Amino acid sequence: MNMIQAINSAIDVAMGRDGAIVVLGEDVGYFGGVFKATEGLQKKYGKTRVFDTPISECGIIGVAVGMATYGLRPVPEIQFADYIYPALDQLVSEAARLRYRSGGEFNAPITVRTPFGGGIFGGQTHSQSPEGIFTHVAGLKTVIPSNPYDAKGLLIAAIEDNDPVIFFEPKRIYNGPFDGHYDRPVQPWSRFAESAVPEDYYTVPLGKARVVREGNDVTVLAYGTMVHVAHSVIQETGVDAELIDLRTLVPLDIETVVASVRKTGRCMVVHEATKTSGFGAELSALVQEHCFHWLEAPVQRVTGWDTPYPHSFEWAYFPGPVRLTEAFKRVMQD
Amino acid sequence: MTGRNLPPLSLHVPEPPFRPGDTVDFADFDMPAAGAVRRPPIDTSPADIRDMAYAMVRVLDDEGRAQGPWDPRLAPETLLKMLRSMALTRAFDERLYRAQRQGKTSFYMKCTGEEATSVGAAHALDYDDMCFPSYRQQGLLIARDWPIVDMINQIYSNRADRLKGRQMPIMYSVREANFFSISGNLTTQYPQAVGWAMASAARGDTRIAAAWCGEGSTAEGDFHSALTFAAVYRAPVILNVINNQWAISSFSGFAGAEATTFAARAIGYGIAGLRVDGNDALAVYAATQWAADRARNNHGPTLIEHFTYRAEGHSTSDDPSKYRSAEEGGKWPLGDPIVRLKRHVIGLGIWDEERHAAMDLEVAELVKAAQKEAEKDGILQDGLKQSFDSMFEDVFEEMPWHLKEQSAQMHEERRAAGI
Ligand SMILES: Cc1ncc(C[n+]2csc(CCOP(=O)(O)OP(=O)(O)O)c2C)c(N)n1
C-alpha cells in the first residue's frame, strides 16, 4: 500500500471495529477526499458516519468536539494543514483543554487528519508545516508518520486514543518516499519494505520513536518527509549517523533521543517548518538539557527559512540534500 | 478624490441612546402586545415565519395575565417551581456577589433580570437534553435542582471543587445534569451543541441539544458556522441568543442590532427564528417547548432571541455607571421577570404576597446555609485547597513523562524554598 491506501485502510479497519467512529470534512464523503484518503468509506459505512461538511474549519472541529462529547469518536479532515487556522480556537481553547477544565468530566477524543508539508510546488498555502503551533498546546498530541506501515498503525492508535490528536500526513510522500532529489523521479512505495501493510488491525504506539538507521557519529532527529531526505543524504555522504524518526512529537520519545545523543555526542534536527520557535528549537533545548555533558558540538538545526513558503524558490527553501550535507560538515567539524 | 462630485464618505460608529447622566426615556420602544403573535405549527417552514423574527412572543400582559396562543397553560406546581428557581437564582447571585466583595473568591457574574431566559428554558427541556451554556445561565443548573453547595465549591475553588481549582469561578461543568463545561472563549459552545445534536440524530437518539450565547457573542465566527451546520444537517438543536442589550460596555448596536434583530439572523440560514420577551418566563417556556418539539420531530433547529436587559454590571470586575445611564435598568419597559411571574400566579389565586415573602426568606436562608457548608471545605482566600499533584492531571488521560518531570520539579522547588 502507499500512504493514502494505508490511511484509508486504517480508517476502514477502525470504523469496522468501532461504530462510534465518524469521518467528516470537506469533500471526504461521496468524492472520497481530494487526496482520496476516504475513498469508498461513505459507500461502505453510510452517510451518517462519513459525510461532507460546509467549508468551515472552525465548524468542522467545533462540531467534532460536540460529537465527541456525545460519545462518538470523530475523525475530522482538514483539507490542507494550511487551512487549519480557522479551527485553532476550537483546537486550542476547547479540544485541548476540555478534559482538564472539566476535571475529567468531558473529553474530546478526536483525530484531526491533515495533509501537510511542502515539496510539491504548493506555494504559500499548500505547503506549510504548522506542527510547532500544536506541540506548544498543552493537551494535544501531535503525530506524523513517514511511511505506509506507520501511517496505518499510528492512525489507528490515534483514533483509539482518548486524547485529541493532530495527525499530520506528509503529502509529499503519499505516493512514494521523497529523498530530496527533486530532479529525479520518485520511486513508488511498492518498491519499499514499509509498503507491506497488513490488511487487518494493528497499531503502532503513540509516543515511540523508530530508529531508522543505527550509527555512531551523529544523531539525526527527523519526522515526515525529512526522514527520507536525511536518510538518503546519510547514505550519500557516508556519515555514520543514527537516524531517528520521531513519529510522535508530543508526547516525545525522550528516552530514544537521549540514549542516541549520549552515544553519538552530536545532534542534528531536521524539519521543513520555519526555524524560529519551530519544534526543532524544543528538540535542541531538550538535547541540551539532557545531554549537555555528552555534546561535542552545538546542535544543528536544518529547517525551512523564516519566510512564508515561496512558490518558485521551492528548492532553495526546502531543506534538501545541499543544506543537509553542509549541516553534516558543520556538526562533525568540532 | 478624482473630481467626482460626491460628498465625502463617513464612517458610522454606533452610539447607544443613553450614556451616564442621561435621562432615560423608552417612549420610542415599540412594546408589542401580549398574545398578539400567532403560534405556528411545529413543522412550519422557516420561510413562513419570517415575520416572527421581527415580532415578539409575549404571554404575560401588564396585569400579569396570560394572553394568546403561546400561553403554555402550565400546571400550578410548574409555575411555582419556576418562580422559586428564579428567586433562588437571584438570591444565589446576591450572596455570591457579596462573597466576591468579601474576598472569599476572585470573581463572580450575576444574571439579574435574565433569570427567566434560563429557568423558563430549563423547564421546557427534558432533563437529559444537553445544555451548552455560556457563563450567564446559572439558572439552568438551579432549575435542574443541582445542589448549590456544589456550585459554591466551584466558585471557591475549594477542597470539594470537582473541577479541582482549575477553572475560574462560575465556569461550571456538570455532566450529571447535562450541563456542558463552560469555556471562557465566547461562542465556542455553539458549534459544539450543533455537533452534539448531529450525533444524537446520527445515532437515532431522541435527545436534543440547546446552546446559549449573548447578543455580543453572535458576532463571533463560531456563531456563523454553528448556524450553517445546524441548517445544513437540520440538527435537533435550539440556539438561544440572550439579547440583554450589553456586551460589557458595548451596546447591542456593536453586534448589529441597529440594522436588524438577532432572531432575524436565522432567516438567511433558513432556520426558524423566534423573538421572545425574555422577561416573560411563560413566553420563554412556550418558545423553548415549541422549538424542542420541532427539533424532536426532525423539523430542524430553531434560533430564539430572548429580548431582555442585563440589570447589573457585566461581572464583579465591571462598573456599568462608567458607560450607561443608571436609570436604564429601572425604566426597562419589559420589567422584572420575577415580579411579572409573581403577579401572574397571584392573579391565578395560587400565590400571595405573604407566601412570596416567605419564599424569598427561605431561598436566602438556603443559599446562606449552602455557603456555610461550602466554606467548611475552604474559600479561595485562605489558600489552595486542592492537592498540588492534581494540577498536572487530566491534561491527558495518562500523564506523559514531561508532565511527571515538571510535577516533580515543582515539588522539589517548593521543598527547597521551604513551602
Ligand atoms: C473569544 C472571546 N473574546 C472576548 C472575550 C472577553 N469577553 C468576555 S464576556 C464579553 C462580552 C460578551 O457579551 P455578550 O455576548 O453580550 O454576553 P453577556 O456578557 O451580555 O451575557 C467579552 C468581550 C472572551 N471571553 N472570549
Tab-separated table of N, CA and C in Angstrom, chain B residues 178-253:
chain	number	residue	atom	x	y	z
B	178	ASN	N	-26.342	17.206	32.670
B	178	ASN	CA	-26.324	17.525	31.240
B	178	ASN	C	-26.083	19.011	30.990
B	179	PHE	N	-25.082	19.492	31.671
B	179	PHE	CA	-24.691	20.904	31.606
B	179	PHE	C	-23.217	20.909	31.212
B	180	PHE	N	-22.949	21.341	29.992
B	180	PHE	CA	-21.603	21.214	29.434
B	180	PHE	C	-20.617	22.183	30.090
B	181	SER	N	-19.379	21.753	30.136
B	181	SER	CA	-18.286	22.540	30.689
B	181	SER	C	-18.206	23.931	30.042
B	182	ILE	N	-18.268	24.964	30.874
B	182	ILE	CA	-18.263	26.340	30.352
B	182	ILE	C	-16.846	26.765	29.992
B	183	SER	N	-16.742	27.406	28.843
B	183	SER	CA	-15.439	27.886	28.378
B	183	SER	C	-15.387	29.397	28.493
B	184	GLY	N	-14.219	29.923	28.738
B	184	GLY	CA	-14.046	31.377	28.748
B	184	GLY	C	-14.080	31.970	27.348
B	185	ASN	N	-13.887	31.133	26.343
B	185	ASN	CA	-13.858	31.625	24.957
B	185	ASN	C	-15.274	31.686	24.407
B	186	LEU	N	-15.698	32.881	24.084
B	186	LEU	CA	-17.093	33.077	23.705
B	186	LEU	C	-17.507	32.295	22.468
B	187	THR	N	-18.694	31.744	22.528
B	187	THR	CA	-19.432	31.136	21.400
B	187	THR	C	-18.866	29.818	20.897
B	188	THR	N	-17.776	29.343	21.490
B	188	THR	CA	-17.242	28.042	21.057
B	188	THR	C	-18.261	26.935	21.303
B	189	GLN	N	-19.136	27.116	22.291
B	189	GLN	CA	-20.117	26.081	22.612
B	189	GLN	C	-21.209	25.984	21.556
B	190	TYR	N	-21.301	26.971	20.691
B	190	TYR	CA	-22.373	26.956	19.679
B	190	TYR	C	-22.199	25.819	18.664
B	191	PRO	N	-21.070	25.750	17.935
B	191	PRO	CA	-20.914	24.595	17.025
B	191	PRO	C	-20.830	23.274	17.776
B	192	GLN	N	-20.363	23.303	19.010
B	192	GLN	CA	-20.302	22.055	19.792
B	192	GLN	C	-21.710	21.524	20.051
B	193	ALA	N	-22.616	22.424	20.376
B	193	ALA	CA	-24.004	22.000	20.609
B	193	ALA	C	-24.592	21.411	19.326
B	194	VAL	N	-24.278	22.051	18.209
B	194	VAL	CA	-24.773	21.546	16.925
B	194	VAL	C	-24.202	20.154	16.667
B	195	GLY	N	-22.917	19.975	16.954
B	195	GLY	CA	-22.284	18.666	16.764
B	195	GLY	C	-22.902	17.609	17.667
B	196	TRP	N	-23.174	17.990	18.904
B	196	TRP	CA	-23.814	17.039	19.831
B	196	TRP	C	-25.184	16.629	19.271
B	197	ALA	N	-25.916	17.625	18.790
B	197	ALA	CA	-27.246	17.352	18.239
B	197	ALA	C	-27.145	16.480	16.983
B	198	MET	N	-26.144	16.749	16.153
B	198	MET	CA	-25.933	15.922	14.952
B	198	MET	C	-25.643	14.478	15.356
B	199	ALA	N	-24.843	14.319	16.392
B	199	ALA	CA	-24.501	12.972	16.855
B	199	ALA	C	-25.751	12.266	17.356
B	200	SER	N	-26.579	12.991	18.094
B	200	SER	CA	-27.809	12.402	18.610
B	200	SER	C	-28.698	11.947	17.459
B	201	ALA	N	-28.771	12.785	16.429
B	201	ALA	CA	-29.595	12.437	15.263
B	201	ALA	C	-28.985	11.256	14.513
B	202	ALA	N	-27.658	11.290	14.347
B	202	ALA	CA	-26.991	10.214	13.598
B	202	ALA	C	-27.172	8.878	14.307
B	203	ARG	N	-27.299	8.933	15.636
B	203	ARG	CA	-27.457	7.710	16.418
B	203	ARG	C	-28.918	7.297	16.581
B	204	GLY	N	-29.834	8.095	16.040
B	204	GLY	CA	-31.244	7.750	16.203
B	204	GLY	C	-31.732	7.905	17.629
B	205	ASP	N	-31.070	8.763	18.376
B	205	ASP	CA	-31.442	9.075	19.757
B	205	ASP	C	-32.698	9.960	19.733
B	206	THR	N	-33.233	10.303	20.897
B	206	THR	CA	-34.366	11.239	20.937
B	206	THR	C	-34.011	12.518	21.688
B	207	ARG	N	-32.777	12.604	22.172
B	207	ARG	CA	-32.374	13.783	22.936
B	207	ARG	C	-31.983	14.927	22.000
B	208	ILE	N	-32.167	16.125	22.463
B	208	ILE	CA	-31.787	17.289	21.670
B	208	ILE	C	-30.781	18.128	22.455
B	209	ALA	N	-30.191	19.105	21.776
B	209	ALA	CA	-29.218	19.985	22.429
B	209	ALA	C	-29.724	21.418	22.413
B	210	ALA	N	-29.228	22.193	23.345
B	210	ALA	CA	-29.550	23.620	23.362
B	210	ALA	C	-28.285	24.397	23.705
B	211	ALA	N	-28.104	25.540	23.037
B	211	ALA	CA	-26.922	26.369	23.289
B	211	ALA	C	-27.374	27.780	23.644
B	212	TRP	N	-26.523	28.463	24.375
B	212	TRP	CA	-26.805	29.850	24.750
B	212	TRP	C	-25.582	30.715	24.444
B	213	CYS	N	-25.847	31.920	23.962
B	213	CYS	CA	-24.768	32.914	23.922
B	213	CYS	C	-25.395	34.296	24.051
B	214	GLY	N	-24.581	35.270	24.343
B	214	GLY	CA	-25.075	36.645	24.443
B	214	GLY	C	-25.161	37.272	23.063
B	215	GLU	N	-25.884	38.392	22.963
B	215	GLU	CA	-26.006	39.033	21.648
B	215	GLU	C	-24.643	39.543	21.169
B	216	GLY	N	-23.801	39.971	22.099
B	216	GLY	CA	-22.474	40.435	21.691
B	216	GLY	C	-21.694	39.310	21.031
B	217	SER	N	-21.865	38.111	21.553
B	217	SER	CA	-21.114	36.954	21.066
B	217	SER	C	-21.585	36.462	19.702
B	218	THR	N	-22.746	36.929	19.245
B	218	THR	CA	-23.204	36.480	17.919
B	218	THR	C	-22.272	36.972	16.820
B	219	ALA	N	-21.424	37.945	17.156
B	219	ALA	CA	-20.504	38.454	16.133
B	219	ALA	C	-19.318	37.519	15.904
B	220	GLU	N	-19.151	36.528	16.785
B	220	GLU	CA	-18.038	35.581	16.611
B	220	GLU	C	-18.291	34.675	15.393
B	221	GLY	N	-17.205	34.238	14.778
B	221	GLY	CA	-17.309	33.344	13.622
B	221	GLY	C	-17.986	32.027	13.950
B	222	ASP	N	-17.815	31.548	15.181
B	222	ASP	CA	-18.449	30.287	15.571
B	222	ASP	C	-19.966	30.353	15.441
B	223	PHE	N	-20.516	31.535	15.632
B	223	PHE	CA	-21.965	31.692	15.520
B	223	PHE	C	-22.389	31.368	14.090
B	224	HIS	N	-21.657	31.905	13.155
B	224	HIS	CA	-21.964	31.659	11.739
B	224	HIS	C	-21.792	30.182	11.382
B	225	SER	N	-20.702	29.590	11.812
B	225	SER	CA	-20.506	28.189	11.429
B	225	SER	C	-21.550	27.305	12.106
B	226	ALA	N	-21.919	27.639	13.333
B	226	ALA	CA	-22.930	26.829	14.013
B	226	ALA	C	-24.266	26.889	13.269
B	227	LEU	N	-24.666	28.083	12.867
B	227	LEU	CA	-25.946	28.207	12.165
B	227	LEU	C	-25.898	27.500	10.810
B	228	THR	N	-24.741	27.615	10.142
B	228	THR	CA	-24.615	26.932	8.850
B	228	THR	C	-24.753	25.424	9.024
B	229	PHE	N	-24.006	24.865	9.963
B	229	PHE	CA	-24.066	23.415	10.178
B	229	PHE	C	-25.461	22.993	10.669
B	230	ALA	N	-26.045	23.781	11.552
B	230	ALA	CA	-27.368	23.430	12.073
B	230	ALA	C	-28.383	23.361	10.939
B	231	ALA	N	-28.272	24.317	10.015
B	231	ALA	CA	-29.219	24.351	8.897
B	231	ALA	C	-28.944	23.213	7.917
B	232	VAL	N	-27.675	23.026	7.572
B	232	VAL	CA	-27.321	22.017	6.568
B	232	VAL	C	-27.778	20.624	6.989
B	233	TYR	N	-27.529	20.276	8.261
B	233	TYR	CA	-27.845	18.914	8.724
B	233	TYR	C	-29.183	18.848	9.469
B	234	ARG	N	-29.918	19.965	9.473
B	234	ARG	CA	-31.189	20.041	10.227
B	234	ARG	C	-31.030	19.466	11.629
B	235	ALA	N	-30.022	19.945	12.293
B	235	ALA	CA	-29.663	19.407	13.611
B	235	ALA	C	-30.746	19.716	14.643
B	236	PRO	N	-31.044	18.747	15.504
B	236	PRO	CA	-32.045	18.974	16.557
B	236	PRO	C	-31.464	19.815	17.696
B	237	VAL	N	-31.405	21.105	17.459
B	237	VAL	CA	-30.749	21.993	18.418
B	237	VAL	C	-31.543	23.283	18.552
B	238	ILE	N	-31.510	23.846	19.747
B	238	ILE	CA	-32.112	25.167	19.988
B	238	ILE	C	-30.977	26.139	20.253
B	239	LEU	N	-30.911	27.172	19.443
B	239	LEU	CA	-29.821	28.146	19.570
B	239	LEU	C	-30.394	29.411	20.203
B	240	ASN	N	-30.059	29.630	21.461
B	240	ASN	CA	-30.589	30.778	22.191
B	240	ASN	C	-29.622	31.952	22.169
B	241	VAL	N	-30.134	33.113	21.833
B	241	VAL	CA	-29.339	34.338	21.943
B	241	VAL	C	-29.965	35.181	23.047
B	242	ILE	N	-29.189	35.430	24.083
B	242	ILE	CA	-29.691	36.269	25.171
B	242	ILE	C	-29.315	37.713	24.851
B	243	ASN	N	-30.288	38.434	24.304
B	243	ASN	CA	-30.032	39.832	23.969
B	243	ASN	C	-30.353	40.688	25.190
B	244	ASN	N	-29.307	40.873	26.014
B	244	ASN	CA	-29.502	41.692	27.224
B	244	ASN	C	-29.008	43.120	26.981
B	245	GLN	N	-28.871	43.469	25.731
B	245	GLN	CA	-28.554	44.847	25.283
B	245	GLN	C	-27.096	45.246	25.459
B	246	TRP	N	-26.354	44.548	26.319
B	246	TRP	CA	-24.991	44.977	26.594
B	246	TRP	C	-23.998	43.818	26.535
B	247	ALA	N	-22.834	44.088	25.969
B	247	ALA	CA	-21.698	43.168	25.991
B	247	ALA	C	-20.573	43.944	26.674
B	248	ILE	N	-20.382	43.697	27.940
B	248	ILE	CA	-19.551	44.540	28.800
B	248	ILE	C	-19.995	45.993	28.598
B	249	SER	N	-19.164	46.822	27.966
B	249	SER	CA	-19.515	48.236	27.807
B	249	SER	C	-20.107	48.549	26.445
B	250	SER	N	-20.182	47.519	25.584
B	250	SER	CA	-20.643	47.776	24.221
B	250	SER	C	-22.129	47.479	24.097
B	251	PHE	N	-22.892	48.427	23.611
B	251	PHE	CA	-24.326	48.164	23.458
B	251	PHE	C	-24.555	47.295	22.227
B	252	SER	N	-25.760	46.744	22.147
B	252	SER	CA	-26.049	45.727	21.132
B	252	SER	C	-25.835	46.220	19.702
B	253	GLY	N	-25.773	47.532	19.526
B	253	GLY	CA	-25.504	48.076	18.185
B	253	GLY	C	-24.186	47.577	17.619
